[in-house]
Tab-separated table of C-alpha atoms in Angstrom:
chain	number	residue	atom	x	y	z
A	1157	UNK	CA	22.545	-345.491	-69.805
A	1158	UNK	CA	19.577	-347.781	-69.164
A	1159	UNK	CA	16.562	-346.006	-67.865
A	1160	UNK	CA	14.740	-347.561	-64.925
A	1161	UNK	CA	11.245	-349.268	-65.549
A	1162	UNK	CA	9.215	-346.292	-64.119
A	1163	UNK	CA	11.433	-343.659	-65.860
A	1164	UNK	CA	8.374	-342.593	-67.845
A	1165	UNK	CA	5.685	-343.763	-65.512
A	1166	UNK	CA	6.691	-341.472	-62.487
A	1167	UNK	CA	6.554	-338.000	-64.375
A	1168	UNK	CA	3.254	-339.251	-65.909
A	1169	UNK	CA	1.589	-339.682	-62.526
A	1170	UNK	CA	2.073	-336.028	-61.821
A	1171	UNK	CA	-0.558	-335.446	-64.480
A	1172	UNK	CA	-3.026	-337.846	-63.292
A	1173	UNK	CA	-5.748	-337.146	-60.594
A	1174	UNK	CA	-4.999	-338.938	-57.381
A	1175	UNK	CA	-6.215	-342.223	-56.523
A	1176	UNK	CA	-9.697	-342.743	-55.105
A	1177	UNK	CA	-9.475	-341.081	-51.510
A	1178	UNK	CA	-10.310	-343.331	-48.682
A	1179	UNK	CA	-13.912	-343.262	-46.995
A	1180	UNK	CA	-12.361	-341.308	-44.182
A	1181	UNK	CA	-11.071	-338.582	-46.488
A	1182	UNK	CA	-13.104	-337.560	-49.544
A	1183	UNK	CA	-12.303	-333.973	-49.455
A	1184	UNK	CA	-9.718	-334.124	-52.248
A	1185	UNK	CA	-12.058	-335.217	-54.985
A	1186	UNK	CA	-12.660	-332.409	-57.600
A	1187	UNK	CA	-15.755	-331.424	-59.330
A	1188	UNK	CA	-13.724	-331.099	-62.575
A	1189	UNK	CA	-12.887	-334.910	-62.583
A	1190	UNK	CA	-16.687	-335.408	-62.917
A	1191	UNK	CA	-17.000	-333.606	-66.285
A	1192	UNK	CA	-15.301	-336.155	-68.540
A	1193	UNK	CA	-17.449	-339.003	-66.810
A	1194	UNK	CA	-20.728	-337.094	-67.754
A	1195	UNK	CA	-19.520	-335.703	-71.223
A	1196	UNK	CA	-18.596	-339.239	-72.478
A	1197	UNK	CA	-21.457	-340.918	-70.321
A	1198	UNK	CA	-18.997	-343.287	-68.514
A	1199	UNK	CA	-22.161	-344.505	-66.886
A	1200	UNK	CA	-24.378	-347.694	-66.581
A	1201	UNK	CA	-26.860	-345.690	-68.558
A	1202	UNK	CA	-29.382	-348.481	-68.529
A	1203	UNK	CA	-29.983	-348.367	-64.769
A	1204	UNK	CA	-29.961	-344.649	-63.983
A	1205	UNK	CA	-32.177	-343.262	-61.224
A	1206	UNK	CA	-32.508	-340.323	-59.012
A	1207	UNK	CA	-31.871	-340.512	-55.290
A	1208	UNK	CA	-35.479	-341.182	-54.669
A	1209	UNK	CA	-35.577	-344.034	-57.121
A	1210	UNK	CA	-37.060	-342.290	-60.120
A	1211	UNK	CA	-35.624	-343.706	-63.517
A	1212	UNK	CA	-33.882	-341.526	-65.731
A	1213	UNK	CA	-33.075	-341.754	-69.486
A	1214	UNK	CA	-30.171	-339.667	-70.861
A	1215	UNK	CA	-30.915	-339.315	-74.432
A	1216	UNK	CA	-28.345	-336.500	-74.814
A	1217	UNK	CA	-26.101	-335.262	-71.819
A	1218	UNK	CA	-25.893	-331.845	-73.226
A	1219	UNK	CA	-22.996	-329.742	-74.481
A	1220	UNK	CA	-20.033	-328.606	-72.025
A	1221	UNK	CA	-20.562	-324.933	-71.054
A	1222	UNK	CA	-17.055	-322.969	-70.638
A	1223	UNK	CA	-18.966	-319.753	-69.915
A	1224	UNK	CA	-21.018	-318.721	-66.736
A	1225	UNK	CA	-24.071	-320.729	-65.957
A	1226	UNK	CA	-24.751	-324.544	-65.951
A	1227	UNK	CA	-22.012	-327.078	-66.579
A	1228	UNK	CA	-23.906	-328.632	-69.348
A	1229	UNK	CA	-26.496	-326.979	-71.504
A	1230	UNK	CA	-29.412	-328.383	-73.878
A	1231	UNK	CA	-29.398	-331.970	-72.429
A	1232	UNK	CA	-32.203	-334.148	-73.740
A	1233	UNK	CA	-33.526	-336.006	-70.623
A	1234	UNK	CA	-36.409	-338.158	-69.598
A	1235	UNK	CA	-37.253	-338.320	-65.846
A	1236	UNK	CA	-39.655	-340.873	-64.707
A	1237	UNK	CA	-42.912	-341.167	-66.888
A	1238	UNK	CA	-42.435	-337.809	-68.360
A	1239	UNK	CA	-41.481	-337.206	-72.172
A	1240	UNK	CA	-37.946	-336.342	-72.824
A	1241	UNK	CA	-37.314	-332.575	-72.325
A	1242	UNK	CA	-34.623	-330.133	-73.283
A	1243	UNK	CA	-32.856	-328.828	-70.247
A	1244	UNK	CA	-29.693	-328.026	-68.527
A	1245	UNK	CA	-27.285	-330.151	-66.231
A	1246	UNK	CA	-25.261	-328.909	-63.128
A	1247	UNK	CA	-22.461	-330.964	-61.761
A	1248	UNK	CA	-21.548	-330.615	-58.010
A	1249	UNK	CA	-19.789	-332.202	-55.254
A	1250	UNK	CA	-22.670	-331.934	-52.904
A	1251	UNK	CA	-26.266	-331.171	-53.281
A	1252	UNK	CA	-25.685	-328.115	-50.857
A	1253	UNK	CA	-23.402	-326.606	-53.429
A	1254	UNK	CA	-26.601	-325.506	-55.297
A	1255	UNK	CA	-27.323	-323.045	-52.380
A	1256	UNK	CA	-23.763	-322.355	-51.572
A	1257	UNK	CA	-23.036	-321.224	-54.972
A	1258	UNK	CA	-26.228	-319.265	-55.183
A	1259	UNK	CA	-27.491	-320.926	-58.145
A	1260	UNK	CA	-30.854	-320.542	-56.850
A	1261	UNK	CA	-30.721	-316.862	-57.205
A	1262	UNK	CA	-29.104	-316.985	-60.598
A	1263	UNK	CA	-31.498	-316.864	-63.592
A	1264	UNK	CA	-28.885	-318.600	-65.725
A	1265	UNK	CA	-29.654	-321.838	-63.842
A	1266	UNK	CA	-33.510	-321.539	-64.109
A	1267	UNK	CA	-33.406	-324.437	-66.852
A	1268	UNK	CA	-31.645	-326.897	-64.775
A	1269	UNK	CA	-33.681	-330.132	-64.444
A	1270	UNK	CA	-30.912	-332.398	-63.190
A	1271	UNK	CA	-28.183	-331.902	-60.641
A	1272	UNK	CA	-25.485	-334.534	-60.835
A	1273	UNK	CA	-23.450	-334.979	-57.555
A	1274	UNK	CA	-20.614	-336.894	-56.303
A	1275	UNK	CA	-21.642	-337.339	-52.602
A	1276	UNK	CA	-24.871	-338.835	-51.943
A	1277	UNK	CA	-26.883	-336.634	-49.622
A	1278	UNK	CA	-27.806	-338.275	-46.207
A	1279	UNK	CA	-31.396	-336.631	-46.259
A	1280	UNK	CA	-34.003	-336.007	-49.177
A	1281	UNK	CA	-33.979	-332.227	-49.215
A	1282	UNK	CA	-36.238	-329.718	-51.027
A	1283	UNK	CA	-34.535	-329.491	-54.486
A	1284	UNK	CA	-36.829	-326.676	-56.050
A	1285	UNK	CA	-38.019	-329.145	-58.883
A	1286	UNK	CA	-34.727	-330.492	-60.094
A	1287	UNK	CA	-33.976	-334.223	-59.872
A	1288	UNK	CA	-30.697	-335.463	-58.285
A	1289	UNK	CA	-28.534	-338.070	-59.723
A	1290	UNK	CA	-25.765	-339.713	-57.493
A	1291	UNK	CA	-23.014	-340.034	-60.186
A	1292	UNK	CA	-20.662	-342.252	-58.124
A	1293	UNK	CA	-23.203	-345.007	-57.795
A	1294	UNK	CA	-23.512	-345.505	-61.588
A	1295	UNK	CA	-20.002	-345.306	-62.946
A	1296	UNK	CA	-19.292	-347.958	-65.543
A	1297	UNK	CA	-15.893	-348.943	-64.144
A	1298	UNK	CA	-13.866	-348.818	-60.901
A	1299	UNK	CA	-12.831	-345.153	-59.930
A	1300	UNK	CA	-9.111	-345.736	-60.335
A	1301	UNK	CA	-9.518	-346.943	-63.712
A	1302	UNK	CA	-11.691	-344.005	-64.842
A	1303	UNK	CA	-9.108	-341.537	-63.352
A	1304	UNK	CA	-6.461	-343.087	-65.381
A	1305	UNK	CA	-8.683	-343.082	-68.357
A	1306	UNK	CA	-9.241	-339.300	-68.069
A	1307	UNK	CA	-5.562	-338.790	-68.965
A	1308	UNK	CA	-6.034	-340.680	-72.512
A	1309	UNK	CA	-6.553	-339.335	-75.875
A	1310	UNK	CA	-10.129	-340.683	-75.715
A	1311	UNK	CA	-11.236	-338.703	-72.689
A	1312	UNK	CA	-9.887	-335.380	-74.463
A	1313	UNK	CA	-11.370	-336.305	-77.789
A	1314	UNK	CA	-14.872	-334.487	-78.779
A	1315	UNK	CA	-17.433	-336.867	-77.126
A	1316	UNK	CA	-19.367	-338.825	-79.865
A	1317	UNK	CA	-22.539	-337.362	-78.747
A	1318	UNK	CA	-21.443	-333.875	-79.322
A	1319	UNK	CA	-21.356	-334.586	-83.063
A	1320	UNK	CA	-24.187	-333.756	-85.429
A	1321	UNK	CA	-25.758	-335.966	-88.045
A	1322	UNK	CA	-24.122	-333.695	-90.604
A	1323	UNK	CA	-20.523	-334.301	-89.320
A	1324	UNK	CA	-19.640	-336.964	-91.975
A	1325	UNK	CA	-20.576	-334.394	-94.654
A	1326	UNK	CA	-18.459	-331.574	-93.184
A	1327	UNK	CA	-15.373	-333.881	-92.570
A	1328	UNK	CA	-15.628	-334.983	-96.212
A	1329	UNK	CA	-16.204	-331.565	-98.085
A	1330	UNK	CA	-12.931	-330.436	-99.406
A	1331	UNK	CA	-11.990	-326.654	-99.027
A	1332	UNK	CA	-13.637	-325.445	-102.171
A	1333	UNK	CA	-16.806	-327.126	-101.382
A	1334	UNK	CA	-16.840	-325.885	-97.900
A	1335	UNK	CA	-16.278	-322.251	-99.055
A	1336	UNK	CA	-18.988	-322.472	-101.641
A	1337	UNK	CA	-21.570	-323.659	-98.936
A	1338	UNK	CA	-20.288	-320.992	-96.519
A	1339	UNK	CA	-20.627	-318.217	-98.892
A	1340	UNK	CA	-24.341	-319.079	-99.453
A	1341	UNK	CA	-24.959	-319.233	-95.748
A	1342	UNK	CA	-22.877	-316.016	-94.998
A	1343	UNK	CA	-24.888	-314.166	-97.737
A	1344	UNK	CA	-28.102	-315.183	-96.045
A	1345	UNK	CA	-26.840	-313.776	-92.738
A	1346	UNK	CA	-25.770	-310.444	-94.093
A	1347	UNK	CA	-29.060	-310.175	-95.882
A	1348	UNK	CA	-30.914	-311.009	-92.615
A	1349	UNK	CA	-29.031	-308.428	-90.664
A	1350	UNK	CA	-29.459	-305.770	-93.376
A	1351	UNK	CA	-33.170	-306.292	-93.072
A	1352	UNK	CA	-33.069	-305.401	-89.340
A	1353	UNK	CA	-30.854	-302.542	-89.900
A	1354	UNK	CA	-33.273	-301.278	-92.658
A	1355	UNK	CA	-36.190	-301.361	-90.249
A	1356	UNK	CA	-34.225	-299.313	-87.730
A	1357	UNK	CA	-33.382	-296.739	-90.308
A	1358	UNK	CA	-36.933	-296.201	-91.095
A	1359	UNK	CA	-37.368	-295.088	-87.562
A	1360	UNK	CA	-34.081	-293.230	-86.893
A	1361	UNK	CA	-32.554	-292.511	-90.191
A	1362	UNK	CA	-29.433	-293.979	-91.651
A	1363	UNK	CA	-26.720	-292.211	-89.953
A	1364	UNK	CA	-28.236	-292.799	-86.471
A	1365	UNK	CA	-29.026	-296.406	-87.166
A	1366	UNK	CA	-25.310	-297.287	-87.981
A	1367	UNK	CA	-24.427	-295.693	-84.554
A	1368	UNK	CA	-27.036	-297.633	-82.997
A	1369	UNK	CA	-25.742	-300.929	-84.250
A	1370	UNK	CA	-22.117	-299.898	-83.613
A	1371	UNK	CA	-23.060	-299.410	-80.058
A	1372	UNK	CA	-24.939	-302.727	-79.957
A	1373	UNK	CA	-21.756	-304.436	-81.145
A	1374	UNK	CA	-19.758	-302.697	-78.276
A	1375	UNK	CA	-22.067	-304.306	-75.725
A	1376	UNK	CA	-21.113	-308.057	-76.796
A	1377	UNK	CA	-23.873	-310.515	-76.080
A	1378	UNK	CA	-24.154	-309.704	-72.265
A	1379	UNK	CA	-25.054	-305.911	-72.761
A	1380	UNK	CA	-26.058	-305.732	-76.603
A	1381	UNK	CA	-29.642	-304.435	-75.753
A	1382	UNK	CA	-28.844	-301.764	-73.055
A	1383	UNK	CA	-26.070	-300.380	-75.436
A	1384	UNK	CA	-28.417	-300.362	-78.438
A	1385	UNK	CA	-31.046	-298.646	-76.366
A	1386	UNK	CA	-28.497	-295.959	-75.430
A	1387	UNK	CA	-27.795	-295.347	-79.133
A	1388	UNK	CA	-31.564	-295.030	-79.680
A	1389	UNK	CA	-31.730	-292.552	-76.871
A	1390	UNK	CA	-28.432	-290.700	-77.696
A	1391	UNK	CA	-28.567	-286.903	-77.032
A	1392	UNK	CA	-28.636	-284.840	-80.176
A	1393	UNK	CA	-26.693	-282.033	-78.382
A	1394	UNK	CA	-23.508	-280.568	-79.933
A	1395	UNK	CA	-21.379	-280.913	-76.641
A	1396	UNK	CA	-17.731	-281.505	-75.741
A	1397	UNK	CA	-16.540	-285.025	-75.081
A	1398	UNK	CA	-16.491	-285.102	-71.435
A	1399	UNK	CA	-20.116	-283.578	-71.473
A	1400	UNK	CA	-21.206	-286.356	-73.725
A	1401	UNK	CA	-19.665	-288.925	-71.632
A	1402	UNK	CA	-21.650	-287.541	-68.692
A	1403	UNK	CA	-24.924	-287.502	-70.458
A	1404	UNK	CA	-24.383	-291.198	-71.641
A	1405	UNK	CA	-23.223	-292.379	-68.281
A	1406	UNK	CA	-25.980	-290.484	-66.584
A	1407	UNK	CA	-28.754	-292.205	-68.931
A	1408	UNK	CA	-27.013	-295.548	-68.381
A	1409	UNK	CA	-27.773	-295.233	-64.708
A	1410	UNK	CA	-23.978	-295.266	-63.882
A	1411	UNK	CA	-23.389	-291.584	-62.389
A	1412	UNK	CA	-24.340	-291.883	-58.676
A	1413	UNK	CA	-26.820	-289.503	-57.098
A	1414	UNK	CA	-24.475	-288.217	-54.437
A	1415	UNK	CA	-20.613	-288.235	-54.614
A	1416	UNK	CA	-18.542	-289.541	-51.693
A	1417	UNK	CA	-15.409	-287.959	-50.782
A	1418	UNK	CA	-13.442	-290.896	-52.605
A	1419	UNK	CA	-15.371	-289.867	-55.724
A	1420	UNK	CA	-14.688	-286.224	-55.793
A	1421	UNK	CA	-11.904	-286.630	-58.667
A	1422	UNK	CA	-11.948	-283.816	-60.893
A	1423	UNK	CA	-13.226	-285.859	-63.859
A	1424	UNK	CA	-15.925	-287.602	-61.793
A	1425	UNK	CA	-16.931	-284.332	-60.319
A	1426	UNK	CA	-17.261	-282.781	-63.787
A	1427	UNK	CA	-19.443	-285.623	-64.937
A	1428	UNK	CA	-21.752	-285.243	-61.952
A	1429	UNK	CA	-21.961	-281.528	-62.325
A	1430	UNK	CA	-22.965	-281.944	-66.032
A	1431	UNK	CA	-25.417	-284.614	-65.338
A	1432	UNK	CA	-26.960	-282.711	-62.507
A	1433	UNK	CA	-28.064	-280.046	-64.721
A	1434	UNK	CA	-29.330	-282.306	-67.580
A	1435	UNK	CA	-30.901	-285.103	-65.186
A	1436	UNK	CA	-34.445	-283.765	-65.110
A	1437	UNK	CA	-34.753	-283.582	-68.912
A	1438	UNK	CA	-33.771	-287.219	-69.037
A	1439	UNK	CA	-35.521	-288.856	-65.870
A	1440	UNK	CA	-37.880	-290.930	-67.879
A	1441	UNK	CA	-35.054	-292.686	-69.971
A	1442	UNK	CA	-32.481	-293.465	-67.017
A	1443	UNK	CA	-31.776	-297.016	-67.177
A	1444	UNK	CA	-32.760	-299.089	-63.933
A	1445	UNK	CA	-30.167	-300.602	-61.675
A	1446	UNK	CA	-29.034	-304.023	-62.515
A	1447	UNK	CA	-29.352	-303.633	-66.217
A	1448	UNK	CA	-25.789	-304.097	-66.975
A	1449	UNK	CA	-24.466	-307.567	-66.983
A	1450	UNK	CA	-20.838	-307.971	-65.886
A	1451	UNK	CA	-20.846	-311.890	-65.902
A	1452	UNK	CA	-17.740	-313.041	-67.840
A	1453	UNK	CA	-16.762	-309.513	-68.829
A	1454	UNK	CA	-13.185	-308.652	-69.089
A	1455	UNK	CA	-12.175	-305.360	-67.098
A	1456	UNK	CA	-10.899	-303.818	-70.260
A	1457	UNK	CA	-14.370	-304.401	-72.037
A	1458	UNK	CA	-16.349	-303.033	-69.050
A	1459	UNK	CA	-19.618	-301.251	-70.111
A	1460	UNK	CA	-18.481	-297.860	-68.715
A	1461	UNK	CA	-15.408	-297.885	-70.923
A	1462	UNK	CA	-17.569	-298.927	-73.943
A	1463	UNK	CA	-19.924	-295.954	-73.186
A	1464	UNK	CA	-17.012	-293.566	-72.903
A	1465	UNK	CA	-15.755	-294.757	-76.447
A	1466	UNK	CA	-19.480	-294.245	-77.776
A	1467	UNK	CA	-19.240	-290.611	-76.724
A	1468	UNK	CA	-16.062	-290.189	-78.851
A	1469	UNK	CA	-18.151	-291.472	-81.819
A	1470	UNK	CA	-21.164	-289.113	-81.004
A	1471	UNK	CA	-18.779	-286.130	-80.757
A	1472	UNK	CA	-16.996	-286.886	-83.997
A	1473	UNK	CA	-19.127	-285.060	-86.918
A	1474	UNK	CA	-17.329	-286.666	-89.493
A	1475	UNK	CA	-17.372	-290.299	-88.364
A	1476	UNK	CA	-20.055	-291.626	-90.855
A	1477	UNK	CA	-18.266	-289.755	-93.708
A	1478	UNK	CA	-15.045	-291.273	-92.952
A	1479	UNK	CA	-16.541	-294.866	-92.567
A	1480	UNK	CA	-18.168	-294.414	-96.060
A	1481	UNK	CA	-15.047	-293.344	-97.637
A	1482	UNK	CA	-13.196	-296.166	-96.169
A	1483	UNK	CA	-15.951	-298.672	-97.380
A	1484	UNK	CA	-15.456	-297.514	-100.830
A	1485	UNK	CA	-11.671	-297.085	-101.106
A	1486	UNK	CA	-9.317	-299.653	-102.744
A	1487	UNK	CA	-7.158	-300.615	-99.779
A	1488	UNK	CA	-5.802	-304.208	-99.367
A	1489	UNK	CA	-7.445	-306.320	-96.579
A	1490	UNK	CA	-4.563	-305.809	-93.878
A	1491	UNK	CA	-4.453	-301.914	-94.670
A	1492	UNK	CA	-8.382	-302.009	-94.797
A	1493	UNK	CA	-8.279	-303.348	-91.076
A	1494	UNK	CA	-5.642	-300.974	-89.984
A	1495	UNK	CA	-7.694	-298.004	-91.496
A	1496	UNK	CA	-10.796	-298.936	-89.843
A	1497	UNK	CA	-9.229	-299.445	-86.501
A	1498	UNK	CA	-7.728	-295.744	-86.845
A	1499	UNK	CA	-11.176	-294.419	-87.834
A	1500	UNK	CA	-13.079	-295.935	-84.964
A	1501	UNK	CA	-10.407	-295.458	-82.413
A	1502	UNK	CA	-10.776	-292.188	-80.179
A	1503	UNK	CA	-9.480	-289.168	-82.295
A	1504	UNK	CA	-8.653	-287.255	-78.913
A	1505	UNK	CA	-6.656	-288.444	-76.040
A	1506	UNK	CA	-8.832	-289.682	-72.930
A	1507	UNK	CA	-6.657	-289.376	-69.919
A	1508	UNK	CA	-9.343	-290.777	-67.660
A	1509	UNK	CA	-10.753	-293.919	-69.648
A	1510	UNK	CA	-7.353	-294.965	-71.142
A	1511	UNK	CA	-6.029	-295.464	-67.623
A	1512	UNK	CA	-9.460	-296.752	-65.642
A	1513	UNK	CA	-11.546	-299.751	-66.073
A	1514	UNK	CA	-14.517	-298.047	-64.189
A	1515	UNK	CA	-15.218	-294.663	-62.691
A	1516	UNK	CA	-14.194	-296.187	-59.341
A	1517	UNK	CA	-11.392	-298.373	-60.304
A	1518	UNK	CA	-7.663	-297.589	-59.494
A	1519	UNK	CA	-5.672	-295.781	-62.006
A	1520	UNK	CA	-3.606	-298.051	-64.178
A	1521	UNK	CA	0.079	-297.792	-64.657
A	1522	UNK	CA	0.006	-298.200	-68.457
A	1523	UNK	CA	-2.711	-297.145	-70.840
A	1524	UNK	CA	-5.263	-299.645	-72.377
A	1525	UNK	CA	-6.722	-298.727	-75.652
A	1526	UNK	CA	-10.546	-298.344	-75.525
A	1527	UNK	CA	-10.918	-300.355	-78.737
A	1528	UNK	CA	-8.952	-303.310	-80.079
A	1529	UNK	CA	-8.655	-304.804	-83.492
A	1530	UNK	CA	-10.792	-307.854	-82.715
A	1531	UNK	CA	-13.638	-305.905	-81.928
A	1532	UNK	CA	-13.389	-303.525	-84.957
A	1533	UNK	CA	-13.314	-306.733	-87.073
A	1534	UNK	CA	-16.510	-307.830	-85.522
A	1535	UNK	CA	-18.027	-304.690	-85.907
A	1536	UNK	CA	-17.563	-304.518	-89.657
A	1537	UNK	CA	-19.115	-307.790	-89.930
A	1538	UNK	CA	-22.028	-307.323	-87.696
A	1539	UNK	CA	-22.842	-303.515	-88.270
A	1540	UNK	CA	-21.015	-301.776	-91.119
A	1541	UNK	CA	-21.251	-304.365	-93.755
A	1542	UNK	CA	-25.011	-304.951	-93.391
A	1543	UNK	CA	-25.530	-301.330	-92.999
A	1544	UNK	CA	-24.080	-300.718	-96.331
A	1545	UNK	CA	-25.961	-303.628	-97.967
A	1546	UNK	CA	-29.076	-302.395	-96.500
A	1547	UNK	CA	-28.490	-298.657	-97.989
A	1548	UNK	CA	-27.361	-300.043	-101.522
A	1549	UNK	CA	-30.115	-302.665	-101.858
A	1550	UNK	CA	-32.053	-301.606	-105.300
A	1551	UNK	CA	-29.003	-299.758	-106.556
A	1552	UNK	CA	-29.320	-300.471	-110.315
A	1553	UNK	CA	-25.432	-300.371	-111.077
A	1554	UNK	CA	-24.942	-302.745	-107.831
A	1555	UNK	CA	-21.209	-301.242	-107.711
A	1556	UNK	CA	-21.231	-300.484	-104.238
A	1557	UNK	CA	-23.089	-303.560	-103.256
A	1558	UNK	CA	-20.523	-305.654	-104.904
A	1559	UNK	CA	-17.594	-303.809	-103.405
A	1560	UNK	CA	-19.106	-304.115	-99.773
A	1561	UNK	CA	-19.541	-308.042	-100.723
A	1562	UNK	CA	-16.011	-308.399	-101.934
A	1563	UNK	CA	-14.762	-306.915	-98.773
A	1564	UNK	CA	-17.071	-309.003	-96.741
A	1565	UNK	CA	-15.870	-312.186	-98.235
A	1566	UNK	CA	-12.029	-310.909	-97.849
A	1567	UNK	CA	-12.506	-309.746	-94.262
A	1568	UNK	CA	-10.240	-311.801	-91.778
A	1569	UNK	CA	-11.768	-313.897	-89.102
A	1570	UNK	CA	-12.895	-312.256	-85.823
A	1571	UNK	CA	-12.696	-313.612	-82.220
A	1572	UNK	CA	-14.422	-316.748	-81.675
A	1573	UNK	CA	-17.078	-317.414	-78.994
A	1574	UNK	CA	-18.536	-320.359	-77.100
A	1575	UNK	CA	-21.341	-320.970	-79.587
A	1576	UNK	CA	-19.042	-320.871	-82.519
A	1577	UNK	CA	-16.599	-323.326	-80.880
A	1578	UNK	CA	-19.451	-325.570	-80.014
A	1579	UNK	CA	-20.990	-325.690	-83.524
A	1580	UNK	CA	-17.678	-326.318	-85.233
A	1581	UNK	CA	-17.046	-329.296	-82.910
A	1582	UNK	CA	-20.343	-330.515	-83.821
A	1583	UNK	CA	-19.788	-330.231	-87.616
A	1584	UNK	CA	-16.044	-331.480	-87.391
A	1585	UNK	CA	-15.404	-333.326	-84.304
A	1586	UNK	CA	-11.781	-334.072	-83.702
A	1587	UNK	CA	-11.097	-332.844	-87.286
A	1588	UNK	CA	-12.044	-329.388	-86.451
A	1589	UNK	CA	-10.045	-326.495	-87.956
A	1590	UNK	CA	-7.765	-324.792	-85.593
A	1591	UNK	CA	-8.607	-321.342	-86.794
A	1592	UNK	CA	-10.984	-320.281	-89.822
A	1593	UNK	CA	-9.208	-317.740	-91.976
A	1594	UNK	CA	-12.225	-315.803	-92.980
A	1595	UNK	CA	-15.002	-313.816	-91.055
A	1596	UNK	CA	-17.675	-315.060	-93.599
A	1597	UNK	CA	-16.819	-318.723	-92.641
A	1598	UNK	CA	-17.546	-317.901	-89.014
A	1599	UNK	CA	-20.636	-316.170	-90.058
A	1600	UNK	CA	-21.870	-318.893	-92.118
A	1601	UNK	CA	-21.395	-321.588	-89.349
A	1602	UNK	CA	-23.436	-319.412	-86.855
A	1603	UNK	CA	-26.182	-319.081	-89.612
A	1604	UNK	CA	-26.307	-322.831	-90.188
A	1605	UNK	CA	-26.473	-323.388	-86.436
A	1606	UNK	CA	-29.313	-320.679	-86.104
A	1607	UNK	CA	-31.261	-322.246	-89.027
A	1608	UNK	CA	-30.977	-325.785	-88.169
A	1609	UNK	CA	-29.097	-326.728	-84.756
A	1610	UNK	CA	-31.210	-324.264	-82.727
A	1611	UNK	CA	-34.580	-325.568	-84.293
A	1612	UNK	CA	-34.105	-329.294	-83.351
A	1613	UNK	CA	-32.962	-331.117	-80.090
A	1614	UNK	CA	-29.443	-332.153	-79.234
A	1615	UNK	CA	-30.090	-335.454	-80.921
A	1616	UNK	CA	-30.722	-333.838	-84.377
A	1617	UNK	CA	-34.136	-335.502	-84.408
A	1618	UNK	CA	-36.184	-334.171	-87.478
A	1619	UNK	CA	-33.376	-332.015	-88.680
A	1620	UNK	CA	-33.729	-331.851	-92.537
A	1621	UNK	CA	-30.318	-330.727	-93.447
A	1622	UNK	CA	-28.728	-334.239	-94.161
A	1623	UNK	CA	-31.739	-335.578	-95.952
A	1624	UNK	CA	-31.730	-332.485	-98.354
A	1625	UNK	CA	-28.206	-332.620	-98.959
A	1626	UNK	CA	-28.391	-336.366	-99.746
A	1627	UNK	CA	-31.259	-335.673	-102.127
A	1628	UNK	CA	-29.342	-332.660	-103.791
A	1629	UNK	CA	-26.318	-334.742	-104.152
A	1630	UNK	CA	-28.304	-337.960	-105.135
A	1631	UNK	CA	-26.273	-340.181	-102.446
């Protein structure tokens, strides 16, 4: 059977953005279609200017941000006669979206110096110090062509401006060379973490220090500090699980001053009655309202559930001993992960928190574990391994130190994050590995990013990494 000429073209059209809407109806244009234009700089870059005529030079458009906050972070832009500055960029259909989306109230947007809009505003409005660029006015091709281009491989590739100066090195290193480099960087990272842990141990002792850093790891990046602080303030009482949960949730500022009728559930009422008796003793340490950052937090990882899990750890008198025995055991890696998950998971049933996201959420139909394997793998890398390293430093036999290091280098990869994904893109471009096998590789990439990428601008100006490598390799 002979296919018609449009046999392939017709289904492909369903993937493409619609053609440019007429002047009478521009409401169909979507903000997401602006992102590739900006990321790949499909602009007449030599003639850019703000809506008030101020010239703009885009030295770097910034990196696409898939988390909450501005659309592009760490751009490098010169506006007018001012020297280039590192800043963030927000893309919107209209300038009014800034207020409508409450960006002016969100501290995540305080570093935005440029708002890129699709529709040119009729009036020059107060913009709180940020410049406005009318994107459509400076496109380098007709819109219809650009919308067609958006579905091409090139538009979906990593933009050239994302690549670092070191990309050619990383792309040409073989696996053995990469792992040799990564082990050196990962070793520096675990040593750095161990120094911080040792400093904490000088104040709180080794056992509480491990609990402090385990709690910090439960907070993810959004709530690492308040969870760490909770570990520092943890009650030293020998109390039942639900009483410990009441004390921690009370210090965290989560238990309400008064209960409504809907909150007089038997568990919540028990928490409230326990906290009411101890509140006066902790009044100077109660966390202020608003300290918990819920932006981008999955319901199952809500801080209230993490605090409930922490209470399980604090009421298990054998937890530290079990972790020590596990660390020095001879398990295979797969068994080792499973054993650690079992140790850190609640040893007692928790009928409330296994079925709730928060104190006031509806009861779930099925239980959700308070701790998953991915978080356990992360806790080993960021808390348990450096804690052991810090404790064994100076041991003349170095046996324990070597055991921990061996497990560290064999530990499977943890969940990734936006920073890790971006750094891998910068190092490898379109040759990025789909999945790193080991956690030390992830830790190494984050360390290289911290040591070099974070200390220079997005254009890699004055980054010494490549020059040093060239000298060492005599290229």
